PDB file of C-alpha atoms in Angstrom:
ATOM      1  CA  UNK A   1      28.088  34.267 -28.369  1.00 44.00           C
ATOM      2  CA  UNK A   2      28.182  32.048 -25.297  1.00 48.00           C
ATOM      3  CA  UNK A   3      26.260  28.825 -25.295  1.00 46.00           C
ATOM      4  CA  UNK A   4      24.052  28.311 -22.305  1.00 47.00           C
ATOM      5  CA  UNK A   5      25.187  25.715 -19.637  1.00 50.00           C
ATOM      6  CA  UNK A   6      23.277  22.274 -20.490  1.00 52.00           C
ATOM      7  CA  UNK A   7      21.014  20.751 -18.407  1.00 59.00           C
ATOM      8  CA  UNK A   8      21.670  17.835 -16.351  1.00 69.00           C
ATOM      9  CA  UNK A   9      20.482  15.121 -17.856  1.00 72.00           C
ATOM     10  CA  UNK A  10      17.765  14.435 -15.330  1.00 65.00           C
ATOM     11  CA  UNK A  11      16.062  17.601 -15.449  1.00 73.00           C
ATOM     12  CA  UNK A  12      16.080  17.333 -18.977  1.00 70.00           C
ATOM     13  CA  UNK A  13      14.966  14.306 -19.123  1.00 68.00           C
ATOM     14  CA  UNK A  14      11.804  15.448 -16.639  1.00 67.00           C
ATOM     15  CA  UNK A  15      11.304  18.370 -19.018  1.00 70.00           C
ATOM     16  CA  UNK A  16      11.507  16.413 -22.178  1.00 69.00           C
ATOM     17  CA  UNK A  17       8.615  13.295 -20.288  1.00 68.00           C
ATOM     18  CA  UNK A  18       6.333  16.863 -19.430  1.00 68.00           C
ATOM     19  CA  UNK A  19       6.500  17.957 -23.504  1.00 72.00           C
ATOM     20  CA  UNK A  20       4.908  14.632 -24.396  1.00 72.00           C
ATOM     21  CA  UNK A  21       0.909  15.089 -23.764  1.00 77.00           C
ATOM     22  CA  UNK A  22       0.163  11.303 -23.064  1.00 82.00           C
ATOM     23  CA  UNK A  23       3.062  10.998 -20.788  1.00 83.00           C
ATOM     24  CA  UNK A  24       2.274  13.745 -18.900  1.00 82.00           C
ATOM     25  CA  UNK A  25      -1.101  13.147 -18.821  1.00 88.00           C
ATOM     26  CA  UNK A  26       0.277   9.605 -17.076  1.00 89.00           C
ATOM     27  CA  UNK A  27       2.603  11.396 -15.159  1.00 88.00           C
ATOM     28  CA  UNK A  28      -0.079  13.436 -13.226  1.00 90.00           C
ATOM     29  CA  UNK A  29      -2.663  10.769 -12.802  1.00 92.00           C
ATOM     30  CA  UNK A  30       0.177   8.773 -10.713  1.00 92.00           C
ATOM     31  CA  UNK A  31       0.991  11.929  -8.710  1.00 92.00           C
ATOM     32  CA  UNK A  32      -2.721  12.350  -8.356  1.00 94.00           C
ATOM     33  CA  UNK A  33      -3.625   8.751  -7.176  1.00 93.00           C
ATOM     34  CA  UNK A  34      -0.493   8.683  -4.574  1.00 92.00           C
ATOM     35  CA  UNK A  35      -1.508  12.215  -3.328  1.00 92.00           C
ATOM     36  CA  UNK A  36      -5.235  10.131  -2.230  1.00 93.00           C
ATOM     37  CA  UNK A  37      -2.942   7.741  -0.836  1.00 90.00           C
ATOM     38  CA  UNK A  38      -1.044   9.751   1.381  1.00 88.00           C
ATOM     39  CA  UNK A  39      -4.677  11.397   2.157  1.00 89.00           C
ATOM     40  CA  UNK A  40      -6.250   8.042   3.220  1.00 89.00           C
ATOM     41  CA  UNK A  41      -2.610   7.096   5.142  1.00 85.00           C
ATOM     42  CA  UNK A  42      -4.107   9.600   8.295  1.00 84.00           C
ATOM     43  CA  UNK A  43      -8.140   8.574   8.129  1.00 85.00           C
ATOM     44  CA  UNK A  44      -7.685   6.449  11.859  1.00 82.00           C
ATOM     45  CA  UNK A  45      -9.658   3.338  12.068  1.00 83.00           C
ATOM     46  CA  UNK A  46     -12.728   3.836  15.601  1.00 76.00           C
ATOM     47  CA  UNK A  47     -11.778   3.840  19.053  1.00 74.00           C
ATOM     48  CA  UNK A  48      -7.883   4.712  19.027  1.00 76.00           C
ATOM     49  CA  UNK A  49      -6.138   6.505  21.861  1.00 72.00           C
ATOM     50  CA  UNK A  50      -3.162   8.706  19.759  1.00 74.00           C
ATOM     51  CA  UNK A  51      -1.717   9.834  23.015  1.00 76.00           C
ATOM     52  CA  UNK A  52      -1.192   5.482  23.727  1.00 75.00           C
ATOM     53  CA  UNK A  53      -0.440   4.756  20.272  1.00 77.00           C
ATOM     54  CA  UNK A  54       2.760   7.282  19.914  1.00 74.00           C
ATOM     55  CA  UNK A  55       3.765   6.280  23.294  1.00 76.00           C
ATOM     56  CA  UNK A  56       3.839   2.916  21.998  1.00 74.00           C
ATOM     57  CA  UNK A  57       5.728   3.991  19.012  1.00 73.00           C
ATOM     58  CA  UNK A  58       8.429   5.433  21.239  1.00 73.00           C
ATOM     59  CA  UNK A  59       9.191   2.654  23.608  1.00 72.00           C
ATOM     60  CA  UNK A  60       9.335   0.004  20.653  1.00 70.00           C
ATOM     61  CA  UNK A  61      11.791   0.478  17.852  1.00 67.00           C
ATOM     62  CA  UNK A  62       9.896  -2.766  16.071  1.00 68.00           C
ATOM     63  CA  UNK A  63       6.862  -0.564  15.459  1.00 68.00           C
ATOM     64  CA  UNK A  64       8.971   1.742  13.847  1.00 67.00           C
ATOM     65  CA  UNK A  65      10.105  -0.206  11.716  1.00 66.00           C
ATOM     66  CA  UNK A  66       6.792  -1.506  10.530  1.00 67.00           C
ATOM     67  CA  UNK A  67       5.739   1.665  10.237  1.00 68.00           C
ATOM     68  CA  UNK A  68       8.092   2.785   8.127  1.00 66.00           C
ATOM     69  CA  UNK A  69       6.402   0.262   5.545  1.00 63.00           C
ATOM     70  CA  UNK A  70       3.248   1.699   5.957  1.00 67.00           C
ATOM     71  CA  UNK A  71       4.092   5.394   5.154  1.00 65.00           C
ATOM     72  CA  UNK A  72       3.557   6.237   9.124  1.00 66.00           C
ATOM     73  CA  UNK A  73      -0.238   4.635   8.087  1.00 72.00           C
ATOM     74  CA  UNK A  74       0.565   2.316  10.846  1.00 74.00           C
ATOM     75  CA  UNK A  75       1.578   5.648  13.330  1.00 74.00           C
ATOM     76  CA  UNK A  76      -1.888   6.778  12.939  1.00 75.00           C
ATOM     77  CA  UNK A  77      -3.435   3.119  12.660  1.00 81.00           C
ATOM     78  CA  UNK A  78      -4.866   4.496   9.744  1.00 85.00           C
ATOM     79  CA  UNK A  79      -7.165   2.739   7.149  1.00 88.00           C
ATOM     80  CA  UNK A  80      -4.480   1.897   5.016  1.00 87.00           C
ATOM     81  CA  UNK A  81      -2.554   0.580   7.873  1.00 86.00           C
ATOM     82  CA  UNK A  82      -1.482  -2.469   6.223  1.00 88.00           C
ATOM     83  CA  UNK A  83      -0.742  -1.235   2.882  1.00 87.00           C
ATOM     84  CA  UNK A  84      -1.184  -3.343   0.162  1.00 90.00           C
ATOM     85  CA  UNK A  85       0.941  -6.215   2.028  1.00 90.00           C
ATOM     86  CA  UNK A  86      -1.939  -8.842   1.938  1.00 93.00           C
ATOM     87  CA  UNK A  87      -2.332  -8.843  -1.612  1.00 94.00           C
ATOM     88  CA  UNK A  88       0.992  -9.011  -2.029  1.00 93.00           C
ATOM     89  CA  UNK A  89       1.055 -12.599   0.250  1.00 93.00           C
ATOM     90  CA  UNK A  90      -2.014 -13.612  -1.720  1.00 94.00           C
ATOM     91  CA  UNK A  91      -0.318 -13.192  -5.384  1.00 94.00           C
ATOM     92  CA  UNK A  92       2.771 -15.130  -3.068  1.00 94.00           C
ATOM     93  CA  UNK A  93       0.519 -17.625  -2.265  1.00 93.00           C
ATOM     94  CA  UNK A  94      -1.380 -18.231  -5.886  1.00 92.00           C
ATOM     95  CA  UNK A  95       2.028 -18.351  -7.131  1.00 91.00           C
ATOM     96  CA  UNK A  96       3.090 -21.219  -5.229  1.00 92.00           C
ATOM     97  CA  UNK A  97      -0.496 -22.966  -5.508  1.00 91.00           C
ATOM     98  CA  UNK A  98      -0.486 -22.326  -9.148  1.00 89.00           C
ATOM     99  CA  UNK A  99       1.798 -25.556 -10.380  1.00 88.00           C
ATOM    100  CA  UNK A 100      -0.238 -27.890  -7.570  1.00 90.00           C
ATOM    101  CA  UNK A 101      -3.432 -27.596  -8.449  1.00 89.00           C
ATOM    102  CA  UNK A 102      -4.658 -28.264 -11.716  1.00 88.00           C
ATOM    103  CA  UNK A 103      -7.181 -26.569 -12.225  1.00 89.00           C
ATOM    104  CA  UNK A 104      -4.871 -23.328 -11.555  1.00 86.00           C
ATOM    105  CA  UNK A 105      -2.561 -24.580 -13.734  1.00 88.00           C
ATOM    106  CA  UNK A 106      -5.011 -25.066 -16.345  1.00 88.00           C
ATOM    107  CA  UNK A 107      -6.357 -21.422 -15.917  1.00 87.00           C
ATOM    108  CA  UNK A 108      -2.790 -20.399 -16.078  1.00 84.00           C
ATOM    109  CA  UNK A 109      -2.379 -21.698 -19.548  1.00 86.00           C
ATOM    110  CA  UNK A 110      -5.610 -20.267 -20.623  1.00 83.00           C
ATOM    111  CA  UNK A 111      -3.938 -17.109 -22.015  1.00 82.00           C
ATOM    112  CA  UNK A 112      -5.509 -13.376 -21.504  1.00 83.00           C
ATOM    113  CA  UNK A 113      -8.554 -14.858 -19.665  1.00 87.00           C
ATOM    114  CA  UNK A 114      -7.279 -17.194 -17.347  1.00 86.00           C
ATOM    115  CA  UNK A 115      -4.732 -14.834 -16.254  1.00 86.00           C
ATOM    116  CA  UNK A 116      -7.884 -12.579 -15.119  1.00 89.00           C
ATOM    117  CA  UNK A 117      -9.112 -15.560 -13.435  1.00 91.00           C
ATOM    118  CA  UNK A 118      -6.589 -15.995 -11.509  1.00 91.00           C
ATOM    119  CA  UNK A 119      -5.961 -12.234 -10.498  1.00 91.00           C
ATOM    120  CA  UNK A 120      -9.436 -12.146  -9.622  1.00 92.00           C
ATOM    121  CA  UNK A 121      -9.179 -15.494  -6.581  1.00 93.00           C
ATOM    122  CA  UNK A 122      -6.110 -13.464  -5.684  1.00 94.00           C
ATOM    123  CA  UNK A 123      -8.201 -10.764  -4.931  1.00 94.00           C
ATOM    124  CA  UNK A 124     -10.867 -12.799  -2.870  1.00 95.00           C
ATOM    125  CA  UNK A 125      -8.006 -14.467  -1.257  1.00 94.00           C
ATOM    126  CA  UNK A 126      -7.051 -10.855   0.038  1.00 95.00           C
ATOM    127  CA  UNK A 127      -9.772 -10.445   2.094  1.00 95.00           C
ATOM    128  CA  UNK A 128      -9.367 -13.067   4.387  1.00 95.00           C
ATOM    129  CA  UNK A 129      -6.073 -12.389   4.759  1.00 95.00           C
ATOM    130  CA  UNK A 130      -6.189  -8.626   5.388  1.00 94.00           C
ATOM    131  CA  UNK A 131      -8.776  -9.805   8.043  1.00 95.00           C
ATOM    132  CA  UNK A 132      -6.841 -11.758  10.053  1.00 94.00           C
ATOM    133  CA  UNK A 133      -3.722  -9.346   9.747  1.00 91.00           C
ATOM    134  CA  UNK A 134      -6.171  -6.425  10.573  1.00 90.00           C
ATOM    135  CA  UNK A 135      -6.991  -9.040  13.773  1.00 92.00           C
ATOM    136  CA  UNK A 136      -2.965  -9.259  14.320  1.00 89.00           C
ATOM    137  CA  UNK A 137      -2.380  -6.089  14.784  1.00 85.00           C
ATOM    138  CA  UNK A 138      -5.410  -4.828  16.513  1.00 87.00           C
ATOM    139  CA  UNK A 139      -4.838  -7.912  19.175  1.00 87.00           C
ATOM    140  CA  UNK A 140      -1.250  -6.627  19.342  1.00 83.00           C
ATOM    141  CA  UNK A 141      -1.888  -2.694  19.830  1.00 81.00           C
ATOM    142  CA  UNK A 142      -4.352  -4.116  22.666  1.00 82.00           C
ATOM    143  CA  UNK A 143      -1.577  -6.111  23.994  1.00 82.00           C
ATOM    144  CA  UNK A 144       0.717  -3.078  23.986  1.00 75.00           C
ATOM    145  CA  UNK A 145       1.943  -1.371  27.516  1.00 71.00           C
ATOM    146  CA  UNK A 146       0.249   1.268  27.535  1.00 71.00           C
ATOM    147  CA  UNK A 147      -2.488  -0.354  25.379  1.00 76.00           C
ATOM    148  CA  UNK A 148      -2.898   1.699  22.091  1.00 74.00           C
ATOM    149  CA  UNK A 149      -6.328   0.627  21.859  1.00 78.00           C
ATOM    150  CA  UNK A 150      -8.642  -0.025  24.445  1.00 75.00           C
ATOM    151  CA  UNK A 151     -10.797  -2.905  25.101  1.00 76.00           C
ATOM    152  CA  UNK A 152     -13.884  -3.572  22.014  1.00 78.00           C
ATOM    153  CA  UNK A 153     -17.228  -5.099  21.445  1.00 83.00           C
ATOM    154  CA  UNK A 154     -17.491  -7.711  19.380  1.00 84.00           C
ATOM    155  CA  UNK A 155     -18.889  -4.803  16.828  1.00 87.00           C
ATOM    156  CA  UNK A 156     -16.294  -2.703  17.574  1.00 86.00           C
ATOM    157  CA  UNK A 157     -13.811  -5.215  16.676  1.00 89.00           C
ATOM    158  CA  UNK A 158     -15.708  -6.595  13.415  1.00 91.00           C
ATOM    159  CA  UNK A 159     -15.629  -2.511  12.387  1.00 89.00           C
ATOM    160  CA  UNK A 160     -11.844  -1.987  12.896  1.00 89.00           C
ATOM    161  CA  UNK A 161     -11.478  -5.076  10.550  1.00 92.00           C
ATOM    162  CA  UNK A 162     -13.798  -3.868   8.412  1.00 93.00           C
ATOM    163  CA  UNK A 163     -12.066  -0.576   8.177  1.00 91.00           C
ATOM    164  CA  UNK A 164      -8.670  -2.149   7.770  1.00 92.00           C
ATOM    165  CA  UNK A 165      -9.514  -4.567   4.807  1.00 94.00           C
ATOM    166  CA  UNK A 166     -11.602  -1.951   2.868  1.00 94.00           C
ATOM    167  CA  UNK A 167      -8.679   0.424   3.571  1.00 92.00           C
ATOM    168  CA  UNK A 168      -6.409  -2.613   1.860  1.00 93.00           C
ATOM    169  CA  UNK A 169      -8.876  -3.123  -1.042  1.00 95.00           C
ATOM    170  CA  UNK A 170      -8.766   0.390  -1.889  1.00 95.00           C
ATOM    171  CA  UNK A 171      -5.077   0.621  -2.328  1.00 93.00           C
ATOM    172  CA  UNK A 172      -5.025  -2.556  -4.552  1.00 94.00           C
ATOM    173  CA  UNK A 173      -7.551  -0.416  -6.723  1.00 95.00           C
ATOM    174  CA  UNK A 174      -5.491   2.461  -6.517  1.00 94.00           C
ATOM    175  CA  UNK A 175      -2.219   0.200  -7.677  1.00 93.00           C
ATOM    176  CA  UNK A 176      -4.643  -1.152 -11.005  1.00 93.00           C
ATOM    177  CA  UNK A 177      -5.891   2.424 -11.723  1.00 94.00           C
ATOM    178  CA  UNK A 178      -1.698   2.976 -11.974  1.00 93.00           C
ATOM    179  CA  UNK A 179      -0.647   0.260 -13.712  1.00 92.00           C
ATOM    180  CA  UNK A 180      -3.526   0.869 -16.301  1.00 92.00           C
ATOM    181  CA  UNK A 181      -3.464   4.433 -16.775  1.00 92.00           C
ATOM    182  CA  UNK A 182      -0.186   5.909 -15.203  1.00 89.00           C
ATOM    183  CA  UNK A 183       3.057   4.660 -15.236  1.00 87.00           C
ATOM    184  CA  UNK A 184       4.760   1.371 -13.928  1.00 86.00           C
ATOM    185  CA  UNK A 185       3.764  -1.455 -11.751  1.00 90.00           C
ATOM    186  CA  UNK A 186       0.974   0.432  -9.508  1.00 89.00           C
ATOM    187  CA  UNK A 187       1.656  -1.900  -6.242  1.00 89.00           C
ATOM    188  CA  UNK A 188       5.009  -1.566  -6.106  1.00 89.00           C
ATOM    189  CA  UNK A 189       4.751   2.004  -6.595  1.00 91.00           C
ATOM    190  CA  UNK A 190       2.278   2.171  -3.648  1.00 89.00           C
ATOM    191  CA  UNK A 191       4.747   0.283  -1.737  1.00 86.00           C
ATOM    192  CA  UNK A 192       7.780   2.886  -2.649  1.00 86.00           C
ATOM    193  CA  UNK A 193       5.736   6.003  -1.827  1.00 85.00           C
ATOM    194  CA  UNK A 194       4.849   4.567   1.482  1.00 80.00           C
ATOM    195  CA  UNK A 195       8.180   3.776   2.320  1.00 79.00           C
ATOM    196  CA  UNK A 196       9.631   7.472   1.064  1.00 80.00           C
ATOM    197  CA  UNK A 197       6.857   8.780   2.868  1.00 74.00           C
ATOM    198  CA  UNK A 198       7.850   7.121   6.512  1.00 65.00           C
ATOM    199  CA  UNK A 199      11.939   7.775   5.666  1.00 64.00           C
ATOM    200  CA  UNK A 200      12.306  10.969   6.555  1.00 59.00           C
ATOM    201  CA  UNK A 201      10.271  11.278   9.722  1.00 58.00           C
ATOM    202  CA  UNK A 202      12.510   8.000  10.621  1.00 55.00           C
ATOM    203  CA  UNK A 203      15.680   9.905  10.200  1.00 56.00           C
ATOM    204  CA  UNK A 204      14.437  12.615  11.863  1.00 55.00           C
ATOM    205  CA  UNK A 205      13.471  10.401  15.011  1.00 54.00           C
ATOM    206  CA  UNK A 206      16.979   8.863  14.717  1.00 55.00           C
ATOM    207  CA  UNK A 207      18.989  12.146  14.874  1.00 53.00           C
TER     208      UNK A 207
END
């Protein structure tokens, strides 16, 4: 009797990860946490003229670029706008601050719980920094010919940034609920999936 063709080796390989329960059940709790992502990527922050903000888009191949980052989060000025790209400058930052200052460096060698202590000023030190990013790039859209976003209120403004850093905060949640219960390094995964998500409306913009 003929033998059936073999599988390539990454089908099988998919097939075989699927017949495993606690894989799978990994498996689909990282699909299902980058599916919210790609939901929250199109909530827009207030007050944002589309018609401006793809016209902007068009005439400047540097927001492109950016936006390709951002899973086309930046396109929409969504929520999750900025990704997850201040946390990643604050773990940066801690990193570097770590050796020079001893009472880091004494957390640092504290095992288990002074590796939590850390993670957790690297999340306080997000905030900040996601605010004054958030500021960047809503001074910048404002700045843009023809402005993207029209002139704000103080409120206005303090909401966008609001919006922006909770949008940030969220995706660093969504990156620990990965690394704990799904599979891999949950951050950089966000970061991947963003950037798959913006490639091929990039390549269809180039051709």
């Amino acid at each position: 009797m003929p033998q059936k063709a073999a599988r390539p080796r990454l089908i099988q390989a998919m097939l075989d990860a699927f017949s495993l329960p606690d894989l799978r059940r990994r498996i689909l709790i990282t699909f299902g946490i980058l599916v919210v992502f790609r939901l929250i990527a199109h909530i827009p922050v207030p007050n944002v003229d589309p018609t401006a903000l793809a016209n902007v888009f068009q005439t400047n191949p540097l927001f492109g670029m950016f936006d390709m980052f951002s899973g086309g989060a930046l396109r929409n000025f969504s929520v999750a706008a900025m990704g997850v790209y201040p946390y990643i400058t604050a773990s940066i930052v801690m990193t570097l601050m770590t050796p020079v200052i001893p009472r880091l460096q004494a957390l640092s060698q504290e095992g288990e719980a002074g590796r939590n202590k850390i993670n957790l000023i690297t999340h306080w030190l997000t905030v900040p920094l996601a605010a004054l990013s958030g500021y960047g790039q809503l001074v910048l859209l404002q700045r843009s010919s023809p402005p993207a976003i029209g002139a704000t209120t103080g409120l206005e403004t303090t909401a966008i940034i609001l919006s922006l850093v909770a949008g940030t905060m969220f995706l660093v949640w969504l990156g620990e609920q990965i690394t704990e219960f799904g599979i891999g390094n949950g951050v950089s995964i966000i970061i991947f999936a963003g950037i798959m998500a913006g490639m091929p409306s990039q390549i269809g913009r180039g051709f």
